[in-house]
Amino acid sequence: MRIYKAKDYNEMSRKAANIISAQIIMKPDAVLGLATGSSPIGTYKQLIDWYNKGDLDFSEIRSVNLDEYKGLDASNPQSYAYFMRHNLFDSVNIKLENTNIPNGLETDIEKECTRYNNIIKSLGGIDLQLLGIGNNGHIGFNEPGEAFEKETHCVKLTENTIQANARFFSSIDEVPTHAYSTGIKNIMQARSILLIASGEAKAEAMYQALFGPITPTVPASILQLHNNVSIVADEAALSLIIKKNLI
Ligand code: F6R
């Protein structure tokens, strides 16, 4: 595991974008595992900037997103499908048919999870999986307590996650209670992983994930067992780790 320290969100975003762009340059038809939320917005902005300068080409890139709220359709501004178009896909030359996000409107859970797992398999697996981390140590929507061996599944979101995500909705009652998420097994099968984190609120989760015991109560702790993980985090997110002199 390599830990790259950034001074703030902007530097974290630039360093993370550098790692993703290296992947795109080295393998123009790479399969990128993508994340939503506030952490990757700056990274996506930087990638768009380099695309506009002619340094990046997304025309052969394939993507699979980590998760989607259950019950939201792709045109809903709170959906992750909308987020991806707004924050990345509409601004680069990726082909929309090469992008994949769980279908939040599918009510047949087993059917949707099987469909999504099959997509990942048919793409030959994920080359680079981008991850954020929840305040409670979740990755994707794999909440504390979920089995490490799970593939795509439907998750009941914890109160903590609903509250953390309420900032994107006009009221907490509008936050969906369930989501489709790829599982820890899908994430761990990625050939490389890039986890980004910014802000003091992530400090405890980062310490537990990177230096605590490997346990389902901190889903991100499983990353300690992956052989190709890069962590890019700002000083605030690493503050507890720095304070304990671990890096
Ligand atoms: C998003 C996702 C989540 C977020 C995490 C952090 O696709 O899977 O695990 O990465 O909740 O969210 P932010 O970046 O908003 O702090």
mmCIF file of C-alpha atoms and ligand atoms in Angstrom:
data_model
loop_
_atom_site.group_PDB
_atom_site.id
_atom_site.type_symbol
_atom_site.label_atom_id
_atom_site.label_comp_id
_atom_site.label_asym_id
_atom_site.label_seq_id
_atom_site.Cartn_x
_atom_site.Cartn_y
_atom_site.Cartn_z
ATOM 1 C CA MET A 1 0.000 0.000 0.000
ATOM 2 C CA ARG A 2 1.399 3.387 -0.987
ATOM 3 C CA ILE A 3 0.176 6.498 0.837
ATOM 4 C CA TYR A 4 0.534 9.832 -0.961
ATOM 5 C CA LYS A 5 -0.029 12.873 1.213
ATOM 6 C CA ALA A 6 -1.551 16.007 -0.305
ATOM 7 C CA LYS A 7 -1.800 19.361 1.391
ATOM 8 C CA ASP A 8 -5.455 19.940 0.549
ATOM 9 C CA TYR A 9 -8.398 18.812 -1.590
ATOM 10 C CA ASN A 10 -7.022 20.412 -4.771
ATOM 11 C CA GLU A 11 -3.661 18.719 -4.478
ATOM 12 C CA MET A 12 -5.347 15.407 -3.641
ATOM 13 C CA SER A 13 -7.481 15.788 -6.775
ATOM 14 C CA ARG A 14 -4.472 16.525 -8.999
ATOM 15 C CA LYS A 15 -2.435 13.608 -7.683
ATOM 16 C CA ALA A 16 -5.392 11.234 -8.037
ATOM 17 C CA ALA A 17 -6.061 12.467 -11.574
ATOM 18 C CA ASN A 18 -2.394 11.862 -12.397
ATOM 19 C CA ILE A 19 -2.724 8.212 -11.391
ATOM 20 C CA ILE A 20 -5.930 7.780 -13.415
ATOM 21 C CA SER A 21 -4.474 9.502 -16.451
ATOM 22 C CA ALA A 22 -1.385 7.273 -16.305
ATOM 23 C CA GLN A 23 -3.761 4.295 -16.439
ATOM 24 C CA ILE A 24 -5.625 5.772 -19.420
ATOM 25 C CA ILE A 25 -2.393 6.521 -21.284
ATOM 26 C CA MET A 26 -0.881 3.088 -20.603
ATOM 27 C CA LYS A 27 -4.089 1.224 -21.487
ATOM 28 C CA PRO A 28 -6.408 3.327 -23.673
ATOM 29 C CA ASP A 29 -9.212 0.732 -23.394
ATOM 30 C CA ALA A 30 -8.867 0.336 -19.629
ATOM 31 C CA VAL A 31 -11.844 -0.558 -17.467
ATOM 32 C CA LEU A 32 -12.193 2.127 -14.812
ATOM 33 C CA GLY A 33 -14.229 1.527 -11.674
ATOM 34 C CA LEU A 34 -15.699 4.919 -10.819
ATOM 35 C CA ALA A 35 -17.093 6.529 -7.679
ATOM 36 C CA THR A 36 -19.444 9.417 -6.952
ATOM 37 C CA GLY A 37 -19.760 11.722 -3.931
ATOM 38 C CA SER A 38 -17.820 14.867 -3.113
ATOM 39 C CA SER A 39 -14.359 13.271 -3.016
ATOM 40 C CA PRO A 40 -13.881 12.593 -6.775
ATOM 41 C CA ILE A 41 -15.429 15.799 -8.161
ATOM 42 C CA GLY A 42 -12.078 17.634 -8.226
ATOM 43 C CA THR A 43 -10.350 14.597 -9.722
ATOM 44 C CA TYR A 44 -12.914 14.449 -12.524
ATOM 45 C CA LYS A 45 -12.523 18.225 -13.116
ATOM 46 C CA GLN A 46 -8.780 17.773 -13.502
ATOM 47 C CA LEU A 47 -9.244 14.885 -15.941
ATOM 48 C CA ILE A 48 -11.662 17.037 -17.976
ATOM 49 C CA ASP A 49 -9.088 19.813 -18.026
ATOM 50 C CA TRP A 50 -6.369 17.514 -19.368
ATOM 51 C CA TYR A 51 -8.853 16.081 -21.894
ATOM 52 C CA ASN A 52 -9.605 19.626 -23.113
ATOM 53 C CA LYS A 53 -5.885 20.250 -23.505
ATOM 54 C CA GLY A 54 -5.652 17.164 -25.714
ATOM 55 C CA ASP A 55 -3.664 15.094 -23.227
ATOM 56 C CA LEU A 56 -6.274 12.405 -22.610
ATOM 57 C CA ASP A 57 -8.482 10.289 -24.829
ATOM 58 C CA PHE A 58 -11.472 8.450 -23.344
ATOM 59 C CA SER A 59 -12.794 7.079 -26.647
ATOM 60 C CA GLU A 60 -11.932 3.451 -25.829
ATOM 61 C CA ILE A 61 -12.328 3.645 -22.044
ATOM 62 C CA ARG A 62 -14.952 1.443 -20.419
ATOM 63 C CA SER A 63 -16.345 2.190 -16.974
ATOM 64 C CA VAL A 64 -18.337 0.548 -14.208
ATOM 65 C CA ASN A 65 -19.642 2.631 -11.347
ATOM 66 C CA LEU A 66 -19.678 1.373 -7.800
ATOM 67 C CA ASP A 67 -23.258 2.070 -6.919
ATOM 68 C CA GLU A 68 -26.649 3.651 -7.511
ATOM 69 C CA TYR A 69 -29.569 4.560 -5.267
ATOM 70 C CA LYS A 70 -32.472 2.151 -5.547
ATOM 71 C CA GLY A 71 -35.612 3.844 -6.796
ATOM 72 C CA LEU A 72 -33.969 6.753 -8.634
ATOM 73 C CA ASP A 73 -33.977 6.867 -12.418
ATOM 74 C CA ALA A 74 -31.028 8.126 -14.435
ATOM 75 C CA SER A 75 -32.633 11.514 -15.140
ATOM 76 C CA ASN A 76 -33.088 12.289 -11.423
ATOM 77 C CA PRO A 77 -30.442 14.897 -10.483
ATOM 78 C CA GLN A 78 -29.721 12.999 -7.256
ATOM 79 C CA SER A 79 -28.996 9.758 -9.100
ATOM 80 C CA TYR A 80 -25.428 8.639 -9.564
ATOM 81 C CA ALA A 81 -26.078 8.172 -13.275
ATOM 82 C CA TYR A 82 -26.896 11.887 -13.487
ATOM 83 C CA PHE A 83 -23.871 12.746 -11.303
ATOM 84 C CA MET A 84 -21.528 10.897 -13.658
ATOM 85 C CA ARG A 85 -22.866 12.584 -16.770
ATOM 86 C CA HIS A 86 -22.753 15.986 -15.095
ATOM 87 C CA ASN A 87 -19.301 15.628 -13.505
ATOM 88 C CA LEU A 88 -17.429 13.641 -16.151
ATOM 89 C CA PHE A 89 -19.106 11.776 -18.996
ATOM 90 C CA ASP A 90 -20.706 14.784 -20.743
ATOM 91 C CA SER A 91 -17.383 16.646 -20.749
ATOM 92 C CA VAL A 92 -15.082 14.008 -22.261
ATOM 93 C CA ASN A 93 -15.242 11.725 -25.299
ATOM 94 C CA ILE A 94 -16.198 8.560 -23.424
ATOM 95 C CA LYS A 95 -18.911 6.616 -25.271
ATOM 96 C CA LEU A 96 -21.990 6.463 -23.039
ATOM 97 C CA GLU A 97 -22.632 2.902 -24.204
ATOM 98 C CA ASN A 98 -19.262 1.965 -22.668
ATOM 99 C CA THR A 99 -20.308 3.285 -19.254
ATOM 100 C CA ASN A 100 -22.166 1.150 -16.710
ATOM 101 C CA ILE A 101 -24.097 2.030 -13.576
ATOM 102 C CA PRO A 102 -26.538 -0.202 -11.662
ATOM 103 C CA ASN A 103 -30.122 0.372 -12.757
ATOM 104 C CA GLY A 104 -31.785 2.010 -9.755
ATOM 105 C CA LEU A 105 -35.228 1.381 -11.202
ATOM 106 C CA GLU A 106 -34.879 -2.397 -11.436
ATOM 107 C CA THR A 107 -37.099 -3.888 -8.741
ATOM 108 C CA ASP A 108 -35.946 -7.463 -9.316
ATOM 109 C CA ILE A 109 -32.871 -7.344 -7.080
ATOM 110 C CA GLU A 110 -31.424 -10.697 -8.050
ATOM 111 C CA LYS A 111 -31.799 -9.948 -11.744
ATOM 112 C CA GLU A 112 -30.042 -6.576 -11.463
ATOM 113 C CA CYS A 113 -27.193 -7.883 -9.311
ATOM 114 C CA THR A 114 -26.552 -10.796 -11.679
ATOM 115 C CA ARG A 115 -26.696 -8.467 -14.692
ATOM 116 C CA TYR A 116 -24.153 -6.112 -13.120
ATOM 117 C CA ASN A 117 -21.738 -8.846 -12.006
ATOM 118 C CA ASN A 118 -21.892 -10.267 -15.529
ATOM 119 C CA ILE A 119 -21.016 -6.874 -17.013
ATOM 120 C CA ILE A 120 -17.894 -6.653 -14.842
ATOM 121 C CA LYS A 121 -16.917 -10.202 -15.847
ATOM 122 C CA SER A 122 -17.575 -9.610 -19.546
ATOM 123 C CA LEU A 123 -15.303 -6.548 -19.450
ATOM 124 C CA GLY A 124 -12.507 -8.751 -18.126
ATOM 125 C CA GLY A 125 -12.524 -7.164 -14.666
ATOM 126 C CA ILE A 126 -11.594 -3.693 -13.460
ATOM 127 C CA ASP A 127 -8.133 -2.261 -14.161
ATOM 128 C CA LEU A 128 -8.308 0.669 -11.755
ATOM 129 C CA GLN A 129 -10.961 1.075 -9.093
ATOM 130 C CA LEU A 130 -11.413 4.595 -7.712
ATOM 131 C CA LEU A 131 -12.859 4.707 -4.190
ATOM 132 C CA GLY A 132 -13.966 7.287 -1.669
ATOM 133 C CA ILE A 133 -14.431 6.288 1.958
ATOM 134 C CA GLY A 134 -17.422 6.906 4.214
ATOM 135 C CA ASN A 135 -17.045 8.413 7.693
ATOM 136 C CA ASN A 136 -17.955 4.945 8.953
ATOM 137 C CA GLY A 137 -15.313 3.230 6.795
ATOM 138 C CA HIS A 138 -17.660 2.103 4.029
ATOM 139 C CA ILE A 139 -16.457 1.668 0.455
ATOM 140 C CA GLY A 140 -19.013 1.670 -2.298
ATOM 141 C CA PHE A 141 -22.122 1.195 -0.191
ATOM 142 C CA ASN A 142 -20.601 -1.736 1.665
ATOM 143 C CA GLU A 143 -21.664 -0.711 5.115
ATOM 144 C CA PRO A 144 -20.039 -1.909 8.365
ATOM 145 C CA GLY A 145 -20.860 -5.539 9.044
ATOM 146 C CA GLU A 146 -21.241 -6.698 5.447
ATOM 147 C CA ALA A 147 -19.525 -9.908 4.430
ATOM 148 C CA PHE A 148 -16.258 -9.433 2.554
ATOM 149 C CA GLU A 149 -17.188 -12.074 -0.032
ATOM 150 C CA LYS A 150 -20.210 -10.230 -1.413
ATOM 151 C CA GLU A 151 -20.572 -9.229 -5.052
ATOM 152 C CA THR A 152 -23.160 -6.720 -6.323
ATOM 153 C CA HIS A 153 -26.071 -6.604 -3.892
ATOM 154 C CA CYS A 154 -28.850 -4.385 -2.608
ATOM 155 C CA VAL A 155 -27.891 -2.577 0.582
ATOM 156 C CA LYS A 156 -29.996 -1.028 3.304
ATOM 157 C CA LEU A 157 -28.151 2.231 3.989
ATOM 158 C CA THR A 158 -27.166 2.948 7.582
ATOM 159 C CA GLU A 159 -28.488 5.993 9.439
ATOM 160 C CA ASN A 160 -24.925 7.404 9.384
ATOM 161 C CA THR A 161 -24.745 7.187 5.575
ATOM 162 C CA ILE A 162 -28.252 8.587 5.101
ATOM 163 C CA GLN A 163 -27.322 11.551 7.281
ATOM 164 C CA ALA A 164 -23.962 12.065 5.527
ATOM 165 C CA ASN A 165 -25.664 12.037 2.123
ATOM 166 C CA ALA A 166 -28.618 14.221 3.133
ATOM 167 C CA ARG A 167 -26.529 17.256 2.118
ATOM 168 C CA PHE A 168 -27.185 16.402 -1.534
ATOM 169 C CA PHE A 169 -30.994 16.291 -1.060
ATOM 170 C CA SER A 170 -33.465 19.009 -0.074
ATOM 171 C CA SER A 171 -34.569 17.007 2.971
ATOM 172 C CA ILE A 172 -33.335 13.878 4.745
ATOM 173 C CA ASP A 173 -36.657 12.146 3.980
ATOM 174 C CA GLU A 174 -35.766 12.224 0.301
ATOM 175 C CA VAL A 175 -32.563 10.197 0.736
ATOM 176 C CA PRO A 176 -33.278 6.696 -0.572
ATOM 177 C CA THR A 177 -33.028 3.973 2.055
ATOM 178 C CA HIS A 178 -31.513 1.368 -0.273
ATOM 179 C CA ALA A 179 -28.849 1.225 -2.963
ATOM 180 C CA TYR A 180 -27.319 -1.228 -5.370
ATOM 181 C CA SER A 181 -23.607 -1.575 -4.740
ATOM 182 C CA THR A 182 -20.806 -3.700 -6.057
ATOM 183 C CA GLY A 183 -19.451 -5.826 -3.237
ATOM 184 C CA ILE A 184 -16.114 -6.040 -1.489
ATOM 185 C CA LYS A 185 -15.302 -9.073 -3.642
ATOM 186 C CA ASN A 186 -15.784 -7.056 -6.868
ATOM 187 C CA ILE A 187 -13.641 -4.248 -5.439
ATOM 188 C CA MET A 188 -10.876 -6.584 -4.272
ATOM 189 C CA GLN A 189 -10.760 -8.258 -7.699
ATOM 190 C CA ALA A 190 -9.774 -4.957 -9.340
ATOM 191 C CA ARG A 191 -6.177 -5.081 -10.579
ATOM 192 C CA SER A 192 -5.393 -1.784 -8.859
ATOM 193 C CA ILE A 193 -7.198 0.457 -6.402
ATOM 194 C CA LEU A 194 -6.987 4.192 -5.786
ATOM 195 C CA LEU A 195 -8.616 5.444 -2.592
ATOM 196 C CA ILE A 196 -9.003 9.177 -2.101
ATOM 197 C CA ALA A 197 -9.978 11.029 1.061
ATOM 198 C CA SER A 198 -10.197 14.640 2.131
ATOM 199 C CA GLY A 199 -11.134 16.401 5.345
ATOM 200 C CA GLU A 200 -10.994 15.888 9.080
ATOM 201 C CA ALA A 201 -14.275 13.945 9.121
ATOM 202 C CA LYS A 202 -12.458 11.059 7.405
ATOM 203 C CA ALA A 203 -9.467 10.957 9.809
ATOM 204 C CA GLU A 204 -10.783 8.248 12.147
ATOM 205 C CA ALA A 205 -12.043 6.062 9.280
ATOM 206 C CA MET A 206 -8.691 6.413 7.497
ATOM 207 C CA TYR A 207 -6.755 5.427 10.602
ATOM 208 C CA GLN A 208 -8.982 2.416 11.240
ATOM 209 C CA ALA A 209 -8.956 1.381 7.576
ATOM 210 C CA LEU A 210 -5.208 1.607 7.013
ATOM 211 C CA PHE A 211 -3.775 0.739 10.427
ATOM 212 C CA GLY A 212 -6.577 -0.928 12.399
ATOM 213 C CA PRO A 213 -7.536 -4.596 12.396
ATOM 214 C CA ILE A 214 -9.002 -6.049 9.205
ATOM 215 C CA THR A 215 -12.653 -6.412 10.096
ATOM 216 C CA PRO A 216 -16.053 -6.178 8.400
ATOM 217 C CA THR A 217 -16.955 -3.458 10.907
ATOM 218 C CA VAL A 218 -14.520 -1.227 8.926
ATOM 219 C CA PRO A 219 -15.125 -2.379 5.335
ATOM 220 C CA ALA A 220 -12.178 -0.380 3.913
ATOM 221 C CA SER A 221 -9.768 -2.277 6.188
ATOM 222 C CA ILE A 222 -9.872 -5.171 3.701
ATOM 223 C CA LEU A 223 -7.794 -3.002 1.343
ATOM 224 C CA GLN A 224 -4.756 -3.822 3.509
ATOM 225 C CA LEU A 225 -4.857 -7.251 1.833
ATOM 226 C CA HIS A 226 -4.816 -5.959 -1.761
ATOM 227 C CA ASN A 227 -1.393 -5.920 -3.397
ATOM 228 C CA ASN A 228 -1.825 -2.782 -5.522
ATOM 229 C CA VAL A 229 -3.466 0.030 -3.569
ATOM 230 C CA SER A 230 -2.632 3.721 -3.753
ATOM 231 C CA ILE A 231 -4.030 6.074 -1.154
ATOM 232 C CA VAL A 232 -4.154 9.772 -1.970
ATOM 233 C CA ALA A 233 -5.386 11.832 0.943
ATOM 234 C CA ASP A 234 -5.001 15.323 2.282
ATOM 235 C CA GLU A 235 -3.380 16.196 5.590
ATOM 236 C CA ALA A 236 -6.747 16.608 7.330
ATOM 237 C CA ALA A 237 -7.866 13.101 6.358
ATOM 238 C CA LEU A 238 -4.471 11.721 7.407
ATOM 239 C CA SER A 239 -4.289 13.813 10.592
ATOM 240 C CA LEU A 240 -4.760 10.948 13.041
ATOM 241 C CA ILE A 241 -2.268 8.773 11.169
ATOM 242 C CA ILE A 242 0.245 11.632 11.122
ATOM 243 C CA LYS A 243 -0.362 12.348 14.832
ATOM 244 C CA LYS A 244 0.391 8.720 15.668
ATOM 245 C CA ASN A 245 3.626 8.940 13.610
ATOM 246 C CA LEU A 246 2.529 6.105 11.350
ATOM 247 C CA ILE A 247 3.633 7.873 8.160
HETATM 248 C C1 F6R B 1 -19.817 6.744 -3.930
HETATM 249 C C2 F6R B 1 -19.501 5.749 -2.925
HETATM 250 C C3 F6R B 1 -19.290 6.099 -1.485
HETATM 251 C C4 F6R B 1 -18.492 7.380 -1.289
HETATM 252 C C5 F6R B 1 -18.309 7.677 0.197
HETATM 253 C C6 F6R B 1 -17.616 8.995 0.430
HETATM 254 O O1 F6R B 1 -19.945 6.148 -5.196
HETATM 255 O O2 F6R B 1 -19.440 4.617 -3.257
HETATM 256 O O3 F6R B 1 -18.610 5.042 -0.847
HETATM 257 O O4 F6R B 1 -17.254 7.263 -1.904
HETATM 258 O O5 F6R B 1 -19.563 7.709 0.825
HETATM 259 O O6 F6R B 1 -18.436 10.029 0.000
HETATM 260 P P1 F6R B 1 -17.916 11.521 -0.140
HETATM 261 O O7 F6R B 1 -16.870 11.492 -1.203
HETATM 262 O O8 F6R B 1 -19.121 12.311 -0.558
HETATM 263 O O9 F6R B 1 -17.379 11.903 1.193
#
